[in-house]
Amino acid sequence: MRHRLKQRLGTHLKVFAVAGAATAGLAVTSAGHATPLQDNQGTWTLQGENDAVSTLKGTSDQYYTSGLRFNWTSGTDNLPGPFATVNRAILGKGMQRISIGLEQAIFTPSNTQIATPSARDRPYSSVLVGTVNLISDTDLSRGVFGIQFGVMGPDALGRQLQNGFHSAIGDTSNKGWSHQLANQPIFQVQYGRTWRLPLGTIGGRNGISFDMLPTVAARVGDYRTAGTIGDSIRFGQGLDSDFGVPTIGAGTDGTDAYKGTRQVPWYFFGGVTGDAVGYDATLQGNTLRSNSPHVTKKWDVGEIHAGVAVMFYGVRLSYSQVWQTQEFDTARSGLFNYGSLAASAKF
């Protein structure tokens, strides 16, 4: 067990160092830009993700099957002194915010109707974490640094939520939850930066604008250690109102903040991300239990995402569809996908 822990710790540090170096190398491009408009309103966000919203036949109720998130993001530049100091020291100059949230993620094998799951399939597990993020915005970049803390295992209430919902809608309960991963405390540190690169406008001031949102991120802890790089292209109006929309599944949160720069900002988007995964407890099992259910993770995981967002009267609605490559060696062939719906309001 001691050798196993040393291997995991070494992998954590390597992935975080590589992703951190990439982030630091790109961060210099965000310096020197003016800060955006002040925003004195907080933002409340409710987001749900589910694999029942699928474009692929036969992929519902398996793997990453459900995510829920509730989050509050502050207005600009009203952080308590110590938080403001830490924000500037880590993320540099910019318009500061803080966000606080709670999220749950549920994972199941592909066959949920057998009492004893296959040892070659993803283990049953759920994660319940609180999140605190510091955010710093310039006109053309957003930096996020935060922590996640909570529990993986029965205390995350995945079985109760999933089977309770299935019972309420008259669906069959999943039968293998007695084999879920054991309780384990979760602590994770995450860092990310997104750049907004305008590409031009067709049709003058009131025409259609285009931009790109390259992103780098890293997270390290006993939940998931990974480095991420990605890029998105958007077209619409009022693109400078936000820095895109987040997903719960594998994304770095902290991107709920927005401020409309026209009466009804809107955009369509599409993009790709790639993860270099050093460790994933929901696949590899409990950190301190050598006999925990587990599968062999893949180190490289890719995603394609597409969707739409619209803002009006202080409200932002967004929908994303995500297609993901296999996360472990014995996963079903082909892409897995899920839908993500988020609603935010400012007050």
CSV table of C-alpha atoms in Angstrom, one decimal:
chain,number,residue,atom,x,y,z
A,1,MET,CA,0.0,0.0,0.0
A,2,ARG,CA,2.9,2.4,0.8
A,3,HIS,CA,4.4,1.8,-2.7
A,4,ARG,CA,0.9,2.5,-4.2
A,5,LEU,CA,0.6,5.8,-2.3
A,6,LYS,CA,4.1,6.9,-3.4
A,7,GLN,CA,3.3,6.1,-7.1
A,8,ARG,CA,0.1,8.1,-6.9
A,9,LEU,CA,1.7,11.1,-5.2
A,10,GLY,CA,4.5,11.1,-7.8
A,11,THR,CA,1.9,11.1,-10.6
A,12,HIS,CA,-0.1,13.9,-8.9
A,13,LEU,CA,3.0,16.1,-8.7
A,14,LYS,CA,4.1,15.4,-12.3
A,15,VAL,CA,0.7,16.2,-13.9
A,16,PHE,CA,0.3,19.4,-11.8
A,17,ALA,CA,3.8,20.6,-12.6
A,18,VAL,CA,3.4,20.1,-16.3
A,19,ALA,CA,0.0,21.8,-16.4
A,20,GLY,CA,1.1,24.6,-14.1
A,21,ALA,CA,4.1,25.3,-16.3
A,22,ALA,CA,1.8,25.5,-19.4
A,23,THR,CA,-0.5,27.9,-17.5
A,24,ALA,CA,2.4,30.1,-16.3
A,25,GLY,CA,3.8,30.2,-19.8
A,26,LEU,CA,0.6,31.5,-21.3
A,27,ALA,CA,-0.4,33.7,-18.4
A,28,VAL,CA,1.9,36.5,-19.5
A,29,THR,CA,-0.3,37.2,-22.5
A,30,SER,CA,-3.1,38.3,-20.2
A,31,ALA,CA,-1.1,41.0,-18.4
A,32,GLY,CA,-1.5,44.7,-19.2
A,33,HIS,CA,-5.2,44.6,-20.3
A,34,ALA,CA,-7.7,47.0,-18.8
A,35,THR,CA,-10.1,45.6,-16.3
A,36,PRO,CA,-13.8,45.1,-17.3
A,37,LEU,CA,-16.8,47.0,-16.0
A,38,GLN,CA,-17.7,46.9,-12.3
A,39,ASP,CA,-20.5,44.5,-11.3
A,40,ASN,CA,-22.1,45.1,-7.9
A,41,GLN,CA,-24.5,42.1,-8.2
A,42,GLY,CA,-23.9,38.6,-7.1
A,43,THR,CA,-24.7,35.6,-9.4
A,44,TRP,CA,-26.7,32.5,-8.3
A,45,THR,CA,-26.4,29.4,-10.5
A,46,LEU,CA,-28.2,26.1,-10.6
A,47,GLN,CA,-26.8,23.5,-13.0
A,48,GLY,CA,-27.8,19.9,-13.8
A,49,GLU,CA,-26.1,17.3,-16.0
A,50,ASN,CA,-27.4,13.9,-17.0
A,51,ASP,CA,-26.6,11.2,-19.5
A,52,ALA,CA,-30.3,10.7,-20.1
A,53,VAL,CA,-30.0,13.7,-22.4
A,54,SER,CA,-28.0,11.8,-25.1
A,55,THR,CA,-27.5,11.9,-28.8
A,56,LEU,CA,-26.2,8.3,-28.8
A,57,LYS,CA,-28.4,5.2,-28.5
A,58,GLY,CA,-27.8,3.0,-25.4
A,59,THR,CA,-25.6,5.4,-23.4
A,60,SER,CA,-28.1,6.4,-20.7
A,61,ASP,CA,-27.6,5.6,-17.0
A,62,GLN,CA,-23.9,4.7,-17.1
A,63,TYR,CA,-20.5,6.1,-16.2
A,64,TYR,CA,-20.8,9.8,-15.4
A,65,THR,CA,-24.6,9.6,-15.1
A,66,SER,CA,-25.6,12.7,-13.1
A,67,GLY,CA,-24.2,16.0,-11.8
A,68,LEU,CA,-25.8,18.8,-9.8
A,69,ARG,CA,-24.3,22.1,-8.8
A,70,PHE,CA,-25.5,25.2,-6.8
A,71,ASN,CA,-23.2,28.2,-6.7
A,72,TRP,CA,-23.0,31.8,-5.7
A,73,THR,CA,-20.5,34.2,-7.2
A,74,SER,CA,-19.9,37.7,-5.7
A,75,GLY,CA,-19.9,41.0,-7.4
A,76,THR,CA,-16.6,42.6,-8.2
A,77,ASP,CA,-13.9,43.9,-5.8
A,78,ASN,CA,-15.7,43.4,-2.5
A,79,LEU,CA,-13.6,40.6,-1.1
A,80,PRO,CA,-12.4,40.6,2.5
A,81,GLY,CA,-8.9,41.9,2.8
A,82,PRO,CA,-7.1,38.5,3.2
A,83,PHE,CA,-8.9,37.0,0.3
A,84,ALA,CA,-8.2,40.0,-1.9
A,85,THR,CA,-4.5,39.7,-1.1
A,86,VAL,CA,-4.3,36.0,-1.9
A,87,ASN,CA,-6.3,36.6,-5.1
A,88,ARG,CA,-3.9,39.2,-6.4
A,89,ALA,CA,-0.8,37.2,-5.3
A,90,ILE,CA,-1.9,34.1,-7.2
A,91,LEU,CA,-3.9,35.4,-10.1
A,92,GLY,CA,-2.4,38.9,-10.7
A,93,LYS,CA,-4.1,42.2,-11.3
A,94,GLY,CA,-7.8,42.2,-12.3
A,95,MET,CA,-11.4,42.6,-11.2
A,96,GLN,CA,-11.7,40.2,-8.2
A,97,ARG,CA,-14.6,37.9,-7.3
A,98,ILE,CA,-15.1,34.9,-5.0
A,99,SER,CA,-17.5,32.0,-5.6
A,100,ILE,CA,-18.8,29.4,-3.2
A,101,GLY,CA,-20.7,26.3,-4.2
A,102,LEU,CA,-21.9,22.8,-3.6
A,103,GLU,CA,-21.9,20.0,-6.2
A,104,GLN,CA,-22.6,16.3,-6.5
A,105,ALA,CA,-21.5,13.8,-9.1
A,106,ILE,CA,-22.8,10.2,-9.5
A,107,PHE,CA,-21.0,7.4,-11.4
A,108,THR,CA,-22.3,3.9,-12.2
A,109,PRO,CA,-21.3,0.9,-14.3
A,110,SER,CA,-22.8,0.3,-17.7
A,111,ASN,CA,-25.0,-2.6,-16.4
A,112,THR,CA,-26.9,-1.3,-13.4
A,113,GLN,CA,-29.4,-4.2,-13.2
A,114,ILE,CA,-27.1,-6.9,-11.7
A,115,ALA,CA,-26.6,-7.0,-7.9
A,116,THR,CA,-22.8,-7.7,-8.2
A,117,PRO,CA,-21.2,-5.4,-10.7
A,118,SER,CA,-18.5,-6.7,-13.1
A,119,ALA,CA,-14.9,-6.2,-11.9
A,120,ARG,CA,-14.1,-4.9,-15.4
A,121,ASP,CA,-16.7,-2.1,-15.2
A,122,ARG,CA,-16.6,1.4,-13.6
A,123,PRO,CA,-17.4,1.2,-9.8
A,124,TYR,CA,-20.5,2.7,-8.3
A,125,SER,CA,-19.5,6.0,-6.6
A,126,SER,CA,-20.7,9.4,-5.8
A,127,VAL,CA,-18.9,12.6,-4.8
A,128,LEU,CA,-20.2,15.5,-2.7
A,129,VAL,CA,-17.9,18.6,-2.4
A,130,GLY,CA,-18.0,22.2,-1.4
A,131,THR,CA,-16.0,24.6,-3.6
A,132,VAL,CA,-14.4,28.0,-2.9
A,133,ASN,CA,-12.9,29.8,-5.9
A,134,LEU,CA,-11.1,33.1,-6.2
A,135,ILE,CA,-11.6,34.7,-9.6
A,136,SER,CA,-9.7,37.5,-11.4
A,137,ASP,CA,-10.9,39.1,-14.6
A,138,THR,CA,-9.3,41.4,-17.2
A,139,ASP,CA,-10.9,42.4,-20.4
A,140,LEU,CA,-9.4,39.4,-22.2
A,141,SER,CA,-8.7,36.8,-19.5
A,142,ARG,CA,-10.2,35.1,-16.5
A,143,GLY,CA,-8.1,33.3,-13.8
A,144,VAL,CA,-9.5,30.9,-11.2
A,145,PHE,CA,-7.9,29.4,-8.2
A,146,GLY,CA,-9.8,27.3,-5.6
A,147,ILE,CA,-10.2,24.3,-3.4
A,148,GLN,CA,-12.8,21.5,-3.2
A,149,PHE,CA,-13.4,19.5,-0.1
A,150,GLY,CA,-16.0,16.9,0.8
A,151,VAL,CA,-16.6,13.2,0.7
A,152,MET,CA,-16.6,10.3,-1.8
A,153,GLY,CA,-18.7,7.3,-0.8
A,154,PRO,CA,-22.1,6.5,0.7
A,155,ASP,CA,-22.2,9.8,2.6
A,156,ALA,CA,-22.3,11.6,-0.7
A,157,LEU,CA,-25.9,10.3,-1.0
A,158,GLY,CA,-25.6,9.1,-4.6
A,159,ARG,CA,-27.7,6.0,-4.1
A,160,GLN,CA,-30.5,7.9,-2.3
A,161,LEU,CA,-30.7,10.5,-5.0
A,162,GLN,CA,-30.5,8.2,-8.0
A,163,ASN,CA,-32.8,5.5,-6.8
A,164,GLY,CA,-35.2,8.0,-5.2
A,165,PHE,CA,-35.5,9.8,-8.5
A,166,HIS,CA,-36.0,6.5,-10.4
A,167,SER,CA,-38.7,5.5,-7.9
A,168,ALA,CA,-40.5,8.9,-8.3
A,169,ILE,CA,-40.7,8.6,-12.1
A,170,GLY,CA,-41.6,4.9,-12.0
A,171,ASP,CA,-38.2,3.7,-13.3
A,172,THR,CA,-36.2,0.7,-12.2
A,173,SER,CA,-33.8,1.2,-9.3
A,174,ASN,CA,-30.1,0.5,-9.8
A,175,LYS,CA,-29.2,-2.8,-8.0
A,176,GLY,CA,-25.5,-2.6,-7.3
A,177,TRP,CA,-25.1,0.3,-5.0
A,178,SER,CA,-24.2,-1.9,-2.1
A,179,HIS,CA,-20.8,-2.3,-3.9
A,180,GLN,CA,-20.1,1.4,-4.1
A,181,LEU,CA,-16.7,2.9,-3.1
A,182,ALA,CA,-16.2,3.4,0.6
A,183,ASN,CA,-16.3,6.8,2.3
A,184,GLN,CA,-13.2,8.8,1.8
A,185,PRO,CA,-12.5,12.5,2.5
A,186,ILE,CA,-11.9,14.6,-0.6
A,187,PHE,CA,-9.6,17.6,-0.8
A,188,GLN,CA,-8.5,19.1,-4.1
A,189,VAL,CA,-6.7,22.3,-5.4
A,190,GLN,CA,-7.6,23.6,-8.8
A,191,TYR,CA,-6.3,26.4,-11.1
A,192,GLY,CA,-7.3,27.5,-14.5
A,193,ARG,CA,-7.1,30.4,-17.0
A,194,THR,CA,-9.3,31.3,-20.0
A,195,TRP,CA,-8.4,33.9,-22.6
A,196,ARG,CA,-10.9,35.6,-24.8
A,197,LEU,CA,-9.4,36.3,-28.3
A,198,PRO,CA,-11.7,38.4,-30.6
A,199,LEU,CA,-11.7,37.1,-34.2
A,200,GLY,CA,-13.8,39.8,-35.9
A,201,THR,CA,-17.3,40.9,-36.7
A,202,ILE,CA,-19.5,40.5,-39.7
A,203,GLY,CA,-22.1,43.2,-40.3
A,204,GLY,CA,-20.7,46.1,-38.4
A,205,ARG,CA,-21.4,47.2,-34.8
A,206,ASN,CA,-24.7,45.2,-34.6
A,207,GLY,CA,-23.5,42.3,-36.6
A,208,ILE,CA,-22.3,38.8,-35.6
A,209,SER,CA,-19.0,38.6,-33.7
A,210,PHE,CA,-16.6,35.6,-33.5
A,211,ASP,CA,-14.0,34.8,-30.8
A,212,MET,CA,-11.9,32.0,-29.4
A,213,LEU,CA,-11.6,30.8,-25.7
A,214,PRO,CA,-8.3,28.9,-25.2
A,215,THR,CA,-8.1,27.4,-21.8
A,216,VAL,CA,-5.6,25.7,-19.6
A,217,ALA,CA,-6.3,24.2,-16.1
A,218,ALA,CA,-4.9,21.8,-13.5
A,219,ARG,CA,-6.2,20.1,-10.5
A,220,VAL,CA,-4.5,17.9,-7.8
A,221,GLY,CA,-5.9,16.0,-4.9
A,222,ASP,CA,-7.3,12.6,-3.9
A,223,TYR,CA,-10.4,13.0,-6.1
A,224,ARG,CA,-8.9,13.7,-9.5
A,225,THR,CA,-5.4,14.9,-10.6
A,226,ALA,CA,-5.3,16.1,-14.2
A,227,GLY,CA,-4.0,18.8,-16.5
A,228,THR,CA,-6.4,20.2,-19.2
A,229,ILE,CA,-5.9,22.2,-22.4
A,230,GLY,CA,-8.8,23.2,-24.7
A,231,ASP,CA,-10.2,25.7,-27.1
A,232,SER,CA,-13.7,26.9,-28.1
A,233,ILE,CA,-15.0,29.1,-30.9
A,234,ARG,CA,-18.1,31.2,-30.4
A,235,PHE,CA,-20.3,33.3,-32.6
A,236,GLY,CA,-23.1,35.7,-31.6
A,237,GLN,CA,-23.6,39.1,-30.0
A,238,GLY,CA,-22.2,40.5,-26.8
A,239,LEU,CA,-19.4,37.9,-26.6
A,240,ASP,CA,-17.5,40.1,-24.1
A,241,SER,CA,-20.3,39.5,-21.5
A,242,ASP,CA,-18.7,36.3,-20.2
A,243,PHE,CA,-15.9,33.7,-20.6
A,244,GLY,CA,-18.1,30.8,-21.7
A,245,VAL,CA,-20.1,28.4,-19.6
A,246,PRO,CA,-18.8,25.6,-17.3
A,247,THR,CA,-19.5,21.9,-17.0
A,248,ILE,CA,-19.6,19.9,-13.8
A,249,GLY,CA,-18.1,16.7,-15.1
A,250,ALA,CA,-14.5,17.5,-15.6
A,251,GLY,CA,-14.3,21.2,-15.9
A,252,THR,CA,-12.9,23.9,-13.6
A,253,ASP,CA,-15.8,25.9,-12.2
A,254,GLY,CA,-15.7,29.6,-11.4
A,255,THR,CA,-17.0,30.7,-14.8
A,256,ASP,CA,-20.5,31.6,-13.7
A,257,ALA,CA,-19.8,35.4,-13.5
A,258,TYR,CA,-21.1,37.5,-16.4
A,259,LYS,CA,-22.2,41.0,-17.1
A,260,GLY,CA,-24.3,41.8,-20.2
A,261,THR,CA,-22.7,44.3,-22.5
A,262,ARG,CA,-25.9,44.7,-24.6
A,263,GLN,CA,-29.6,44.2,-24.1
A,264,VAL,CA,-29.7,40.5,-25.1
A,265,PRO,CA,-26.2,38.9,-25.5
A,266,TRP,CA,-26.3,35.4,-27.1
A,267,TYR,CA,-23.9,33.0,-28.7
A,268,PHE,CA,-23.5,29.5,-30.1
A,269,PHE,CA,-20.2,27.6,-29.3
A,270,GLY,CA,-18.3,24.5,-30.0
A,271,GLY,CA,-14.9,23.3,-28.9
A,272,VAL,CA,-12.6,20.5,-27.8
A,273,THR,CA,-10.6,19.7,-24.6
A,274,GLY,CA,-8.0,17.2,-23.7
A,275,ASP,CA,-7.1,15.9,-20.3
A,276,ALA,CA,-3.9,14.2,-19.1
A,277,VAL,CA,-5.2,12.2,-16.2
A,278,GLY,CA,-2.8,11.2,-13.4
A,279,TYR,CA,-5.3,9.9,-10.9
A,280,ASP,CA,-9.1,9.5,-10.7
A,281,ALA,CA,-10.5,8.0,-7.5
A,282,THR,CA,-13.8,7.2,-9.0
A,283,LEU,CA,-12.1,4.8,-11.4
A,284,GLN,CA,-9.0,3.7,-9.4
A,285,GLY,CA,-10.9,3.2,-6.1
A,286,ASN,CA,-10.3,4.4,-2.6
A,287,THR,CA,-6.8,5.8,-2.0
A,288,LEU,CA,-6.2,3.9,1.2
A,289,ARG,CA,-7.9,0.6,0.4
A,290,SER,CA,-6.0,-1.9,-1.7
A,291,ASN,CA,-9.1,-4.1,-2.1
A,292,SER,CA,-11.3,-1.3,-3.4
A,293,PRO,CA,-13.2,-1.9,-6.6
A,294,HIS,CA,-11.3,-0.3,-9.5
A,295,VAL,CA,-10.5,-0.3,-13.2
A,296,THR,CA,-7.5,0.8,-15.2
A,297,LYS,CA,-7.9,4.5,-16.1
A,298,LYS,CA,-6.8,5.9,-19.4
A,299,TRP,CA,-4.3,8.8,-19.1
A,300,ASP,CA,-5.7,10.7,-22.1
A,301,VAL,CA,-9.4,11.7,-22.3
A,302,GLY,CA,-10.8,14.0,-24.9
A,303,GLU,CA,-14.1,15.9,-25.1
A,304,ILE,CA,-16.1,17.6,-27.8
A,305,HIS,CA,-18.7,20.1,-26.7
A,306,ALA,CA,-21.3,22.3,-28.3
A,307,GLY,CA,-24.1,24.5,-27.1
A,308,VAL,CA,-25.8,27.8,-26.8
A,309,ALA,CA,-26.1,30.6,-24.2
A,310,VAL,CA,-28.4,33.7,-23.9
A,311,MET,CA,-28.6,36.5,-21.4
A,312,PHE,CA,-31.5,38.8,-20.7
A,313,TYR,CA,-32.6,41.0,-17.7
A,314,GLY,CA,-29.8,39.7,-15.6
A,315,VAL,CA,-30.5,36.0,-16.3
A,316,ARG,CA,-28.2,33.6,-18.3
A,317,LEU,CA,-29.5,30.3,-19.7
A,318,SER,CA,-27.1,27.8,-21.3
A,319,TYR,CA,-27.2,24.3,-22.7
A,320,SER,CA,-24.2,22.2,-23.6
A,321,GLN,CA,-23.9,18.7,-25.2
A,322,VAL,CA,-20.6,16.9,-24.3
A,323,TRP,CA,-19.2,13.9,-26.1
A,324,GLN,CA,-16.3,12.1,-24.3
A,325,THR,CA,-13.8,9.5,-25.2
A,326,GLN,CA,-13.3,6.4,-23.0
A,327,GLU,CA,-12.0,7.0,-19.5
A,328,PHE,CA,-10.9,3.5,-18.7
A,329,ASP,CA,-9.5,0.5,-20.6
A,330,THR,CA,-12.5,-1.8,-20.4
A,331,ALA,CA,-15.1,0.9,-21.1
A,332,ARG,CA,-17.6,0.3,-24.0
A,333,SER,CA,-16.2,1.4,-27.3
A,334,GLY,CA,-17.2,4.7,-28.8
A,335,LEU,CA,-18.1,8.0,-27.3
A,336,PHE,CA,-20.1,8.6,-24.2
A,337,ASN,CA,-22.2,11.8,-23.9
A,338,TYR,CA,-24.3,13.9,-21.6
A,339,GLY,CA,-26.3,17.1,-21.6
A,340,SER,CA,-25.7,20.1,-19.3
A,341,LEU,CA,-28.3,22.8,-18.5
A,342,ALA,CA,-27.5,25.8,-16.4
A,343,ALA,CA,-29.6,28.8,-15.2
A,344,SER,CA,-28.0,31.9,-13.5
A,345,ALA,CA,-29.6,35.0,-12.1
A,346,LYS,CA,-28.1,38.2,-10.8
A,347,PHE,CA,-29.4,40.0,-7.7
